[in-house]
GROMACS .gro file of C-alpha atoms in nm:
model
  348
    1UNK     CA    1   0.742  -2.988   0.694
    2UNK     CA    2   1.133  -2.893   0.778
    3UNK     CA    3   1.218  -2.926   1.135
    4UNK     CA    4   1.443  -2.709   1.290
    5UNK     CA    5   1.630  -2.683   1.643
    6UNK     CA    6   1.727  -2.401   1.778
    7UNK     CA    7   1.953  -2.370   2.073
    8UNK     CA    8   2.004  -2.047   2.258
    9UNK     CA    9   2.280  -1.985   2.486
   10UNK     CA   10   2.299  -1.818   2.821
   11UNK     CA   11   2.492  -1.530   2.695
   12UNK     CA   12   2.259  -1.494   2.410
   13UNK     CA   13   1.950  -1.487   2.669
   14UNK     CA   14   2.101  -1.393   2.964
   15UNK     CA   15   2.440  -1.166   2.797
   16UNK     CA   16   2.424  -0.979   3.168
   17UNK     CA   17   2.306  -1.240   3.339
   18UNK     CA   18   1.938  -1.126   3.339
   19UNK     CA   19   1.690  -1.222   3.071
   20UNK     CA   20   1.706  -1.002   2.758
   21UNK     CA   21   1.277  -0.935   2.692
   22UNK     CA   22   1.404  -0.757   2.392
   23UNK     CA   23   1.587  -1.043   2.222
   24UNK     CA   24   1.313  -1.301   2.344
   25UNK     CA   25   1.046  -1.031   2.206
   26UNK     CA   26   1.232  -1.086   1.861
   27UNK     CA   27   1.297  -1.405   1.878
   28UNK     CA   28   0.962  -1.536   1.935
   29UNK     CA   29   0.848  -1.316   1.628
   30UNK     CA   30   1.119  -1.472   1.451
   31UNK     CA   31   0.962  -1.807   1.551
   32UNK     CA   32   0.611  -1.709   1.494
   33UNK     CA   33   0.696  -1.581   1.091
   34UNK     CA   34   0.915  -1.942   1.038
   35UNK     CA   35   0.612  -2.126   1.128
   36UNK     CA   36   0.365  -1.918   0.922
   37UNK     CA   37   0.613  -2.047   0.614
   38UNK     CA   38   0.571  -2.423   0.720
   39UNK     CA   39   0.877  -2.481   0.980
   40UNK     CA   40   0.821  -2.641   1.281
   41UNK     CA   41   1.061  -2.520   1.537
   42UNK     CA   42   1.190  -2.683   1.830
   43UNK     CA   43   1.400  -2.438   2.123
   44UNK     CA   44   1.642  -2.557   2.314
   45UNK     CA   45   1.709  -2.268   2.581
   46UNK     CA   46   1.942  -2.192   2.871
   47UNK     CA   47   1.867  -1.935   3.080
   48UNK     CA   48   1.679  -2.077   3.437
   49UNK     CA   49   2.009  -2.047   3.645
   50UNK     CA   50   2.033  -1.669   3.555
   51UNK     CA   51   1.711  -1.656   3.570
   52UNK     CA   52   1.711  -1.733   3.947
   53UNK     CA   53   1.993  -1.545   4.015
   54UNK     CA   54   1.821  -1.253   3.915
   55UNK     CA   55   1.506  -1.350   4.090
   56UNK     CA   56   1.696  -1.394   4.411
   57UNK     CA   57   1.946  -1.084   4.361
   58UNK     CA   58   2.244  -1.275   4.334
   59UNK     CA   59   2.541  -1.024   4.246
   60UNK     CA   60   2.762  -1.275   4.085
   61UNK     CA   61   2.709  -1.620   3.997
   62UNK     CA   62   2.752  -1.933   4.314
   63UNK     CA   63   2.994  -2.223   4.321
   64UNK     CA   64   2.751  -2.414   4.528
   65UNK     CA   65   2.624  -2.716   4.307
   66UNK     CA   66   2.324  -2.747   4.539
   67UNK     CA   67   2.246  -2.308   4.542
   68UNK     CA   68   2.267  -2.390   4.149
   69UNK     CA   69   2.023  -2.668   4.166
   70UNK     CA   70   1.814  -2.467   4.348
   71UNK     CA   71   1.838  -2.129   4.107
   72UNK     CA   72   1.772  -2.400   3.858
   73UNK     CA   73   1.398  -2.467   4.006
   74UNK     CA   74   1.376  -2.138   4.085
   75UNK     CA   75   1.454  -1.968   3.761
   76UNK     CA   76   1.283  -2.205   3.516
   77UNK     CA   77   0.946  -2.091   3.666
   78UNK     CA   78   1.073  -1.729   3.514
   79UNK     CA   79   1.187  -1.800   3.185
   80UNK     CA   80   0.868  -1.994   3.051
   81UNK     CA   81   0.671  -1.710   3.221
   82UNK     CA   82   0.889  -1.475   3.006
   83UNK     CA   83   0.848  -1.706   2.710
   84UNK     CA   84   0.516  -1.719   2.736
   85UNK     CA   85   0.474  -1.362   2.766
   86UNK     CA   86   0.583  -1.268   2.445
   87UNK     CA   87   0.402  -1.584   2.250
   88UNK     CA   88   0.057  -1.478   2.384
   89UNK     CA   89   0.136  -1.152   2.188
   90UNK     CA   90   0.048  -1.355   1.886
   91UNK     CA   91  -0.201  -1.571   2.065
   92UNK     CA   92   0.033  -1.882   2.027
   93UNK     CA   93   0.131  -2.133   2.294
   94UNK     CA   94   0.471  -2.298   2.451
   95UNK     CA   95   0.515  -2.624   2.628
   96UNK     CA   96   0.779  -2.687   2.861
   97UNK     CA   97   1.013  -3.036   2.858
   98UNK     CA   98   1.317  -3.102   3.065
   99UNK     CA   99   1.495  -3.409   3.009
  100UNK     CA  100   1.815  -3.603   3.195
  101UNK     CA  101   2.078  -3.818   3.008
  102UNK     CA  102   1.833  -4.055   3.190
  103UNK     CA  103   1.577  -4.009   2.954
  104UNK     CA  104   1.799  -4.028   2.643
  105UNK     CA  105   1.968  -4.346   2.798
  106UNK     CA  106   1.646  -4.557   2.833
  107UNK     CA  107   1.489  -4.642   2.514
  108UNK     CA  108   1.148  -4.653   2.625
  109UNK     CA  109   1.137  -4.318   2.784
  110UNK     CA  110   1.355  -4.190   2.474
  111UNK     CA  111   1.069  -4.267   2.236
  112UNK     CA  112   0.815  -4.150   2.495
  113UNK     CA  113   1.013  -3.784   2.495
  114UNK     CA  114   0.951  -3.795   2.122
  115UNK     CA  115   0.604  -3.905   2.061
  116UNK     CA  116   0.537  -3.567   2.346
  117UNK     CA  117   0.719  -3.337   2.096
  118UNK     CA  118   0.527  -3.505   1.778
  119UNK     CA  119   0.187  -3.438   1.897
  120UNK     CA  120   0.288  -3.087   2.018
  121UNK     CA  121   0.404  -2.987   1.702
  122UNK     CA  122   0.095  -3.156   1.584
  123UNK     CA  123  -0.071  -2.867   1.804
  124UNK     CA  124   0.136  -2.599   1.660
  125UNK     CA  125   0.304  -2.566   2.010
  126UNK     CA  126   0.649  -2.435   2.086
  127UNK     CA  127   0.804  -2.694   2.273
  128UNK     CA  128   1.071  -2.500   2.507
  129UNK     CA  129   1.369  -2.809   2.652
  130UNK     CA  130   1.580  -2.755   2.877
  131UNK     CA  131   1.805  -2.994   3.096
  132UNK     CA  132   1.688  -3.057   3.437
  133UNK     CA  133   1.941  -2.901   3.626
  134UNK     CA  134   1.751  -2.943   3.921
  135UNK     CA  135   1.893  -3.339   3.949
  136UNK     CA  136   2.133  -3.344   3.670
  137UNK     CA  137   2.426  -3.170   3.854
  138UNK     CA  138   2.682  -3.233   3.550
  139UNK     CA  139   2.490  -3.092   3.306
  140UNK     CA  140   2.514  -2.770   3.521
  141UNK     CA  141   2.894  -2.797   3.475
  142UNK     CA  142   2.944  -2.948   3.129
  143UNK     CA  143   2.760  -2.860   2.792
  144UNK     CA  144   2.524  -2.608   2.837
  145UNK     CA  145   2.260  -2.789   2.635
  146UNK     CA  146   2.468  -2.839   2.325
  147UNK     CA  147   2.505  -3.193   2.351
  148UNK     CA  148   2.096  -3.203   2.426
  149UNK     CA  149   2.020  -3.014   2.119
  150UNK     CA  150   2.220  -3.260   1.874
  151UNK     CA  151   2.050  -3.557   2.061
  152UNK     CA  152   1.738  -3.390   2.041
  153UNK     CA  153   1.773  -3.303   1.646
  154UNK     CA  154   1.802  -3.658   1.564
  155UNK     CA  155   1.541  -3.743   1.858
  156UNK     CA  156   1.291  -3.560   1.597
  157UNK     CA  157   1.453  -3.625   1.283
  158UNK     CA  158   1.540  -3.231   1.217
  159UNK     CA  159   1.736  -3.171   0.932
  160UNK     CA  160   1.904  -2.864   1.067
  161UNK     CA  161   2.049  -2.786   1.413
  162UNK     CA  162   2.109  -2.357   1.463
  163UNK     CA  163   2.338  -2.329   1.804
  164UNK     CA  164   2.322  -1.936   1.912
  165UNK     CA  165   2.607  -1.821   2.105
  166UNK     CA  166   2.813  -1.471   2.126
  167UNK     CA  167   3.087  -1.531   1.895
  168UNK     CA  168   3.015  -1.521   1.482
  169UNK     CA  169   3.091  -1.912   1.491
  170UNK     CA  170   3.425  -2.145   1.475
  171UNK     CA  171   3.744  -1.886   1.434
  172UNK     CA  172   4.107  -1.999   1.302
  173UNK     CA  173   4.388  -1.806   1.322
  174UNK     CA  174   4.313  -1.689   0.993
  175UNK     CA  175   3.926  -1.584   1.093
  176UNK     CA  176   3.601  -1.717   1.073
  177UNK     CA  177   3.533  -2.022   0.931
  178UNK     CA  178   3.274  -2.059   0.680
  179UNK     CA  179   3.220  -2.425   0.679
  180UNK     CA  180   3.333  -2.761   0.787
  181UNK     CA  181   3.338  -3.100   0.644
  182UNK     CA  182   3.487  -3.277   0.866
  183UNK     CA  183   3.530  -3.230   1.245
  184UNK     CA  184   3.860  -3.386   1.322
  185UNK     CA  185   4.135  -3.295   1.569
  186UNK     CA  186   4.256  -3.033   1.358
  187UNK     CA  187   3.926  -2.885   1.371
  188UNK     CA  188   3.870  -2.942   1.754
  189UNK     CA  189   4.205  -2.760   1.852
  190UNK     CA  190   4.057  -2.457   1.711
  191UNK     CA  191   3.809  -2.441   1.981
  192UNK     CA  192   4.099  -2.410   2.255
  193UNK     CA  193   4.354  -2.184   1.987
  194UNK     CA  194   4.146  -1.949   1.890
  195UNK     CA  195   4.235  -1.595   2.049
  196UNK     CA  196   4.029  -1.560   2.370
  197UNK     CA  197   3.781  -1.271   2.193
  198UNK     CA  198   3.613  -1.566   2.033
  199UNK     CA  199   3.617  -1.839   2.172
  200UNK     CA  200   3.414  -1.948   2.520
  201UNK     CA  201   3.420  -2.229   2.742
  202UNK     CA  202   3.137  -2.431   2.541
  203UNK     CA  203   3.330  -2.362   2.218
  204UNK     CA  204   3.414  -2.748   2.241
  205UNK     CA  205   3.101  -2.864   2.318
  206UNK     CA  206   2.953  -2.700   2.063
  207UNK     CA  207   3.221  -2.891   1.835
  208UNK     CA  208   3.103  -3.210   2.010
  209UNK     CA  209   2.722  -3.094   1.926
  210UNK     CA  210   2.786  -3.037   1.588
  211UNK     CA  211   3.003  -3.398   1.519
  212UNK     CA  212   2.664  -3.605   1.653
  213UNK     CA  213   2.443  -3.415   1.423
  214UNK     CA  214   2.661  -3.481   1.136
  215UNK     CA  215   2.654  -3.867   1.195
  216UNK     CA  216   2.271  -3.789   1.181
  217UNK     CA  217   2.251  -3.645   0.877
  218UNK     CA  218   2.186  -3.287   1.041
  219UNK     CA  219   2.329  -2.964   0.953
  220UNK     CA  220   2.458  -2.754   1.197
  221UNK     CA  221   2.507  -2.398   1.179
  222UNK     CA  222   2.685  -2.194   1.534
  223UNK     CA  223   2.648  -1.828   1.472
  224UNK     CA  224   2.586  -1.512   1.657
  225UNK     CA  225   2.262  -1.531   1.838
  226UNK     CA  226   2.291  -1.128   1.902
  227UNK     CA  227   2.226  -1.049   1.492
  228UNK     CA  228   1.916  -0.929   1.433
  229UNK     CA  229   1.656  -1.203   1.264
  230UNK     CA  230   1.991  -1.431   1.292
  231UNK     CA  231   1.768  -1.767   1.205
  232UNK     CA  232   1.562  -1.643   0.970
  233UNK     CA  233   1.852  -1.525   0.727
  234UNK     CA  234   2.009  -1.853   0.793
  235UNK     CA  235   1.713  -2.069   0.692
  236UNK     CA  236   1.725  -1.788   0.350
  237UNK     CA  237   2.056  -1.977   0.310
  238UNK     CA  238   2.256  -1.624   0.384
  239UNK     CA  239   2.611  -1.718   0.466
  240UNK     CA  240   2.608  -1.677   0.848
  241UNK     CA  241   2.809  -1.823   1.135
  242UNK     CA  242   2.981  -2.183   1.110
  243UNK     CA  243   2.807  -2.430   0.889
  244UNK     CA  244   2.892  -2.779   0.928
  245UNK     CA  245   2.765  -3.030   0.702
  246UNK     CA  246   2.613  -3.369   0.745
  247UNK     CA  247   2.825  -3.678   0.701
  248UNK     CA  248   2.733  -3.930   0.388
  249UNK     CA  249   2.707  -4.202   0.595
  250UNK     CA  250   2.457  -4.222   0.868
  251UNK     CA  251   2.417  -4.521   1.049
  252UNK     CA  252   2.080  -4.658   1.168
  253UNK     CA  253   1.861  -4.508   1.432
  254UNK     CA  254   1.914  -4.789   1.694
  255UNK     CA  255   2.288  -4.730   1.674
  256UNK     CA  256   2.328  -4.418   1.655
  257UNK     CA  257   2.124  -4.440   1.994
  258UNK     CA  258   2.386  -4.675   2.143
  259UNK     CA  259   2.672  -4.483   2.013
  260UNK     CA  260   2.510  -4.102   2.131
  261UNK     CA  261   2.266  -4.142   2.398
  262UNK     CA  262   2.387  -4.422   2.603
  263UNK     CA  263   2.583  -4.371   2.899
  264UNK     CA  264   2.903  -4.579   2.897
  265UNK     CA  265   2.929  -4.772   3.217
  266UNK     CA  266   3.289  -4.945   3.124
  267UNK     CA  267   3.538  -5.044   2.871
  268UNK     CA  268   3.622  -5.373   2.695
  269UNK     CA  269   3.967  -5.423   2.553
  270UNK     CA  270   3.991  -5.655   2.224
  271UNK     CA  271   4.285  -5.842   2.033
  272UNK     CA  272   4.330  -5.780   1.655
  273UNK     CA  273   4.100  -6.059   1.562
  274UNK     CA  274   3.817  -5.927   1.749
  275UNK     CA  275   3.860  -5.593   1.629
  276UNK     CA  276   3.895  -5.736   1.245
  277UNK     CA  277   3.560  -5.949   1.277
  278UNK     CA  278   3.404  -5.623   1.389
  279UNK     CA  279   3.470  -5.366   1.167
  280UNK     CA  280   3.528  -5.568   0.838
  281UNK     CA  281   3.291  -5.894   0.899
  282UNK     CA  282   3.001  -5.771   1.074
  283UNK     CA  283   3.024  -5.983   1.344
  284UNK     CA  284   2.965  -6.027   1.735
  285UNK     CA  285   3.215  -5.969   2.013
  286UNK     CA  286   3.329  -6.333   2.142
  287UNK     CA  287   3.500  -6.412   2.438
  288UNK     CA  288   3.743  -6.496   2.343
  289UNK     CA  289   3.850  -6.192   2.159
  290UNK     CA  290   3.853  -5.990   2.469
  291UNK     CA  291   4.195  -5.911   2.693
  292UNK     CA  292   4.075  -5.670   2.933
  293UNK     CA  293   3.774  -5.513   3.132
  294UNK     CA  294   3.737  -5.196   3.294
  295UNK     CA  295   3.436  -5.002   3.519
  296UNK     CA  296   3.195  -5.228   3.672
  297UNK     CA  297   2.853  -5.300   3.445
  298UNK     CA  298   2.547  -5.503   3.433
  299UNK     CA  299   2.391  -5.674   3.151
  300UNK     CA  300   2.224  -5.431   2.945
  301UNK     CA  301   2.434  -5.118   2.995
  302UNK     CA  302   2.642  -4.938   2.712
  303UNK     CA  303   2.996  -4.952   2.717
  304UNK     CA  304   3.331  -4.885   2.510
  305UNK     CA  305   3.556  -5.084   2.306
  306UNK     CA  306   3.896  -5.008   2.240
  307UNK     CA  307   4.186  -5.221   2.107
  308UNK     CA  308   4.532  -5.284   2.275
  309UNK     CA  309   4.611  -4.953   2.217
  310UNK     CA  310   4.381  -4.827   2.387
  311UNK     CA  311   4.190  -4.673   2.063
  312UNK     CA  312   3.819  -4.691   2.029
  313UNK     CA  313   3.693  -4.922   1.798
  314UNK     CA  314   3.298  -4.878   1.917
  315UNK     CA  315   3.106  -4.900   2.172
  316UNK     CA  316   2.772  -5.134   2.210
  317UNK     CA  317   2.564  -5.285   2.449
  318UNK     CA  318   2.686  -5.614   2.638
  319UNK     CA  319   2.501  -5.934   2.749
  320UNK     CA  320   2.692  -6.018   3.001
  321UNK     CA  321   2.807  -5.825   3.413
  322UNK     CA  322   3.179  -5.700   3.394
  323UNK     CA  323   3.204  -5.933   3.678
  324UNK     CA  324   3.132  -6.214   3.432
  325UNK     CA  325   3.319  -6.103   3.125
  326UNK     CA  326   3.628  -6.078   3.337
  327UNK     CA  327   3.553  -6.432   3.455
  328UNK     CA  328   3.498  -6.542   3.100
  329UNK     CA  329   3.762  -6.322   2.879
  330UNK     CA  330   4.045  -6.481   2.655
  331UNK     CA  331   3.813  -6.869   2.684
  332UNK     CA  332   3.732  -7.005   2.346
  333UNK     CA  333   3.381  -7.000   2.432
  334UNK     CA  334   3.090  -6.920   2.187
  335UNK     CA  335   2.924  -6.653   2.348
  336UNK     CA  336   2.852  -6.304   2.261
  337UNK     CA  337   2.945  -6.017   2.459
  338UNK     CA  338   2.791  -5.782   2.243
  339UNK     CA  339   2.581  -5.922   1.946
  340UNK     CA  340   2.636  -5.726   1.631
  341UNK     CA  341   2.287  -5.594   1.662
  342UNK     CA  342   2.359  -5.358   1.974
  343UNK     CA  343   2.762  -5.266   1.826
  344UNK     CA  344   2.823  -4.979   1.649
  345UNK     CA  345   3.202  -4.897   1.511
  346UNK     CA  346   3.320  -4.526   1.661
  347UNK     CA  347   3.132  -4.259   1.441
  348UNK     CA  348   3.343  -4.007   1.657
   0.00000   0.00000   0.00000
């Protein structure tokens, strides 16, 4: 059966900063009729921090990371409830995951977080993500679960990632665009050209959403989330919001794991050579192709490569402390830095 992510916005949710019943009323019947046609549907949804604003009579929103954190706990409690609410309507159930780059970034608990949302489909559950903003304080400031919804599309193996926002989608100067290709930095500057009526902060992210998907092999689509039966006429195939298209060439599960999900603790700098027996031989890093080390990193954790010129080549994980690669860079040793196994060339 197709599997579908849907991520829903604060201002779609929460346009007033309160949680619209009406729009969750429709959406869940949206929901309900996909999944009557086959679809298994996966929601990605903002909304706790308003959520406990409203709860707690906030008039406008705090700068306070820690008052956030706290709304956070507070307001999640509410929007399942409201969630909820509207599913028991149709005697149907939802199941509620929050996850940390933490959890993407160790394997183990990564496959754990999908086997939970296999058997709950399995259940005919709507599994309801959000990040924890209780601990994870950046997420509270960056991203706005875009970034979580592309991880979580290829987490699942969706074919098709819907981002809901206020604006119709990606806007040029010469209006909506219809579809992309290819996200590259002509592309990107739209997100911070675009006149100010339609663009928002997590324009960008969104564009950063959409690029992992494609090196998945997902479709993404970022349209208006305030259009009546919006994913329903986009699954039709109606010609709604942004589409984005998958790239051709998708690179294997592992690394698309190193190259998404993995935190990057420092960077490795390379010499022509290295960089050569990389990209067109297939080969490991060596010693003695590396000229510099930033960040400080143990064996095991992700980090960047980038050549002389400070371009990134890939990123992959290393077998060796940045405490000993510095000790060991430039020697003509035979020992691998990062075996070609755990390197993957920059799919960004």
């Amino acid at each position: 059966m197709k599997r579908i992510v849907v991520k829903i916005g604060s201002s779609v949710v929460a346009p007033r900063g309160k949680i619209d019943e009406g729009f969750v009323n429709s959406f869940i019947k949206d929901v309900i009729s996909l999944q009557k046609q086959g679809k298994k549907i996966v929601l990605v949804s903002s909304g706790a921090i308003a959520c406990g604003i409203d709860k707690l009579g906030f008039k406008k929103r705090p700068q306070s990371m820690a008052t956030l954190m706290a709304l956070a706990s507070i307001g999640q409690i509410a929007l399942m409830d409201i969630y909820a609410k509207y599913l028991r309507k149709y005697k149907k159930k939802c199941a509620q995951i929050l996850l940390t780059w933490d959890d993407f970034n160790d394997r183990r608990r990564y496959l754990n977080a999908r086997s939970t949302i296999e058997k709950l489909l399995e259940f005919k559950i709507l599994p309801i993500i959000n990040e924890n903003d209780t601990v994870s304080s950046e997420e509270i400031r960056f991203g706005d679960n875009d970034r979580l919804s592309a991880l979580l599309s290829d987490l699942i193996g969706a074919k098709t990632l819907i981002i809901l926002s206020d604006v119709d989608g990606l806007y040029s100067k010469e209006g909506l665009v219809r579809r992309v290709d290819k996200i590259d930095r002509r592309i990107m500057s739209m997100a911070g050209r675009a006149d100010e009526a339609y663009t928002s902060g997590g324009m960008v992210t969104k564009l950063e959403a959409a690029k992992i998907a494609a090196s998945s092999g997902i479709k993404t689509i970022i349209a208006n989330g305030r259009v009546k039966s919006i994913v329903p006429s986009i699954i039709k195939g109606e010609s709604l919001g942004t589409v984005f298209t998958p790239s051709s060439s998708i690179a294997r599960a592992r690394k698309r794991w190193i190259a998404f999900s993995r935190k990057k603790r420092g960077r490795i700098f390379i010499d022509r050579g290295a960089r050569d027996a990389l990209l067109s031989h297939n080969r490991s890093l060596l010693a003695v192709g590396i000229t510099g080390v930033e960040g400080n990193f143990i064996k095991g954790d992700a980090v960047d490569v980038l050549d002389n010129e400070g371009k990134i080549v890939g990123c992959g994980i290393v077998d060796y402390s940045s405490e000993e690669v510095r000790k060991i860079k430039g020697r003509k040793l035979v020992r691998e830095v990062i075996h070609r196994d755990n390197f993957t060339a920059d799919v960004l």
